[in-house]
C-alpha positions as a printed NumPy array, in Angstrom:
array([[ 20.837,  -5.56 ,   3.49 ],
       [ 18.515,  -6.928,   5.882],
       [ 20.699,  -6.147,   9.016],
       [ 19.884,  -1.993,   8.222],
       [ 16.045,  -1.832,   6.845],
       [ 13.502,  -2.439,   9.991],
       [ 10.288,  -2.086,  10.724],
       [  9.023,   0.947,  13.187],
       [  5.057,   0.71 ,  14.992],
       [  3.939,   4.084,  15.355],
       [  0.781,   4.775,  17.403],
       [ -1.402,   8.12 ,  16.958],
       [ -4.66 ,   8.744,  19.292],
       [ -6.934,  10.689,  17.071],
       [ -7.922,  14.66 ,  18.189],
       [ -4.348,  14.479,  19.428],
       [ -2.566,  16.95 ,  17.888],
       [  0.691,  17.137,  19.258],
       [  1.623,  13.637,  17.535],
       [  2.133,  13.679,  13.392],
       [  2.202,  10.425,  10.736],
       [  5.821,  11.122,   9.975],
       [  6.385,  11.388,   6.126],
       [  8.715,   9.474,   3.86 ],
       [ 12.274,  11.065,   3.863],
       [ 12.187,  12.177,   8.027],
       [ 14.589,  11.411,  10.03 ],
       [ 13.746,  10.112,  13.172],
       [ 16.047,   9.573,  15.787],
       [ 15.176,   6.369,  18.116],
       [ 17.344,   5.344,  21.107],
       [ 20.395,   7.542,  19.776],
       [ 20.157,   5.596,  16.463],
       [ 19.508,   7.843,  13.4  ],
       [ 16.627,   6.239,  11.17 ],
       [ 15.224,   7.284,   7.712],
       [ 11.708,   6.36 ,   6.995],
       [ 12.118,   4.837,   3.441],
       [  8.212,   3.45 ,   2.881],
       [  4.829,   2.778,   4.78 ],
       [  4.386,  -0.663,   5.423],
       [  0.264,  -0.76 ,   6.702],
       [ -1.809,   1.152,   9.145],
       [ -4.844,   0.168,  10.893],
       [ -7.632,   1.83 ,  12.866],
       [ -8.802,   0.924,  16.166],
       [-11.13 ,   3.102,  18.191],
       [ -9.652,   6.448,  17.958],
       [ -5.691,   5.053,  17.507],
       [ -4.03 ,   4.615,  14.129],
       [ -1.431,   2.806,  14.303],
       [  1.178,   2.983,  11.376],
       [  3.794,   0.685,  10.259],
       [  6.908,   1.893,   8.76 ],
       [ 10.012,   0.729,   6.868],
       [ 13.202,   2.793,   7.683],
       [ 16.173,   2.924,   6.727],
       [ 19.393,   2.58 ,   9.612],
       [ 21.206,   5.97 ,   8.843],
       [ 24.812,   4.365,  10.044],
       [ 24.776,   2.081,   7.703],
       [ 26.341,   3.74 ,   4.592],
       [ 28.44 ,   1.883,   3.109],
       [ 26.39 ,  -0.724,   0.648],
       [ 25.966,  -1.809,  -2.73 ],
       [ 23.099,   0.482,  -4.564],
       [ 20.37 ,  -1.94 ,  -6.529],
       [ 17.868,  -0.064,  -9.537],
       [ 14.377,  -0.705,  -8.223],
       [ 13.062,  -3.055, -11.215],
       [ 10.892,  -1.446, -13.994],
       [  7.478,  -1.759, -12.984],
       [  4.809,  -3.717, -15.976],
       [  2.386,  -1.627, -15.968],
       [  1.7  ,   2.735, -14.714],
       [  1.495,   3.486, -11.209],
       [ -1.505,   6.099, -10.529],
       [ -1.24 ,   8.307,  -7.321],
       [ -4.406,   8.279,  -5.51 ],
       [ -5.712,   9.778,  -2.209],
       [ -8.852,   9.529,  -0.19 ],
       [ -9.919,  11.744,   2.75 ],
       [-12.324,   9.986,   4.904],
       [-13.301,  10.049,   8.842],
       [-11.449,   7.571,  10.778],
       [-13.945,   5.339,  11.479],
       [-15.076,   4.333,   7.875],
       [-15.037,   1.203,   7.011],
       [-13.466,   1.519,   3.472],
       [-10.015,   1.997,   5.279],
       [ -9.967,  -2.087,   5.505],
       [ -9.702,  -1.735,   1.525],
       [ -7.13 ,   0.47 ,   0.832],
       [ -4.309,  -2.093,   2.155],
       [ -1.593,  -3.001,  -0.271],
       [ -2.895,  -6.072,  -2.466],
       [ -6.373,  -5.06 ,  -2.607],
       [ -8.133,  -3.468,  -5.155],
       [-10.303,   0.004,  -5.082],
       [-12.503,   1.173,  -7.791],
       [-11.455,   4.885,  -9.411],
       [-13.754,   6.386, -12.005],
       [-14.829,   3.43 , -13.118],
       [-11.717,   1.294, -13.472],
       [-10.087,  -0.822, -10.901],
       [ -7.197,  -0.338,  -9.074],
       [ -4.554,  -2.368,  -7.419],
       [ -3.213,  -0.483,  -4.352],
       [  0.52 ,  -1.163,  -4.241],
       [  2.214,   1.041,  -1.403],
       [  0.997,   3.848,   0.799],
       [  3.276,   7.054,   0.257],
       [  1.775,   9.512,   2.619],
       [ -0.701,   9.934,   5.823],
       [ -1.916,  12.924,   7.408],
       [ -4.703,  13.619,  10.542],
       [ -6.528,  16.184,  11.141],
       [ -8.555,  15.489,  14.144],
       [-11.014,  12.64 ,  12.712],
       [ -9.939,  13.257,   9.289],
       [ -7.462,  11.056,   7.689],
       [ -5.559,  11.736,   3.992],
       [ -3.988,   8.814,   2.608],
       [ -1.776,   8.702,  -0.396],
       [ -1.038,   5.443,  -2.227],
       [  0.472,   4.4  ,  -5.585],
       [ -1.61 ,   1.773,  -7.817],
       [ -1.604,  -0.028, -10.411],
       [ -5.058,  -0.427, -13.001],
       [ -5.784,  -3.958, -13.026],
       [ -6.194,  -5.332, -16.549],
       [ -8.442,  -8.122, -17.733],
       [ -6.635, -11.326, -19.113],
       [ -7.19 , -10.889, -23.179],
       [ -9.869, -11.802, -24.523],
       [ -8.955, -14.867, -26.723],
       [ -7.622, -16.212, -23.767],
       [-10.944, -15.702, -21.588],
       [-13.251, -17.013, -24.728],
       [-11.12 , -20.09 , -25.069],
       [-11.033, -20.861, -21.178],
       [-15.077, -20.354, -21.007],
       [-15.582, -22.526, -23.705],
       [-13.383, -25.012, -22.329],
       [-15.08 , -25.444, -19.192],
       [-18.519, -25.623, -21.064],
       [-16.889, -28.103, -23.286],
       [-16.098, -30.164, -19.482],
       [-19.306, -29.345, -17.653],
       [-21.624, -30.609, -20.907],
       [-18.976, -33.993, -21.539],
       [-18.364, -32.721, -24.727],
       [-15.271, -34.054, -26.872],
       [-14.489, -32.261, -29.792],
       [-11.369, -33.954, -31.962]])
C-alpha cells in the first residue's frame, strides 16, 4: 500500500491570494500523475509562509484490497480555531498535543481542513477528550508512592 500513499509539501505566502490550502477530496494533478489528497499530515508557520503537509492518495493505483478504518475508543469532536498567522498557539494544535475546549481537554488527532484569508487562518481538526485514569487506580498509585517515599511496609 505504501508504493501509492505519499507525502506532498505545499507552500502558501500569506496576503497571497492566488494560492489556496487544497481541501481533502481534490484532485491535484502533479507531473502528469493524478493525486487525491486523502488527509493533512502537519503545517507550520514561518514568517508569512505556511507550509502544509499532505497525504495523497496515487489516483492510478486502483486496483487494491479495501481495509475498515478501526473503531476508534473513544468520540472524536470537530473543532476549529481562527487565529492570525503569527500566534503562537498554532505550535499547539499539532496532532498529539492537547488543547483545552470549554473546560475539558482535548487530544488533537488529525487536521481535516485549512483555509487563509490574508493573515487569517481557519483550521479544522478532529479530537479526542482526554480522560483521567479512574480513580481507584490514581488513589492506589498515590498511596503507593507515599507508602515508598515514607519507607513504609504494610503486610
Amino acid at each position: 500500500m505504501s508504493q501509492f500513499i505519499r507525502t506532498l509539501q505545499q507552500v502558501i505566502v500569506l496576503y497571497d491570494s492566488s494560492k489556496k490550502p487544497y481541501k481533502i477530496a481534490d484532485v491535484v494533478k502533479l507531473k502528469g500523475e493524478s493525486f487525491l489528497i486523502i488527509g493533512i499530515e502537519a503545517f507550520k508557520i514561518s514568517g508569512i509562509e505556511l507550509t502544509i503537509w499532505y497525504t495523497m492518495q496515487d489516483l492510478k493505483f486502483h486496483d487494491f484490497i479495501s481495509v475498515s478504518p478501526k473503531p476508534m475508543l473513544s468520540k472524536l469532536e470537530h473543532l476549529s480555531v481562527l487565529y492570525r498567522y503569527n500566534d503562537e498557539r498554532f505550535e499547539d494544535l499539532q496532532p498529539g498535543r492537547t488543547v483545552p475546549h470549554r473546560g475539558k481537554r482535548y487530544k488533537v488527532i488529525e487536521h481535516t481542513h485549512i483555509a487563509v484569508n490574508n493573515d487569517i487562518i481557519t483550521l479544522q481538526f478532529l479530537a479526542t477528550q482526554v480522560l483521567p485514569m479512574k480513580r481507584k487506580v490514581v488513589q492506589t498509585k498515590y498511596f503507593d508512592e507515599k507508602k515508598k517515599e515514607l519507607g513504609i511496609n504494610v503486610f
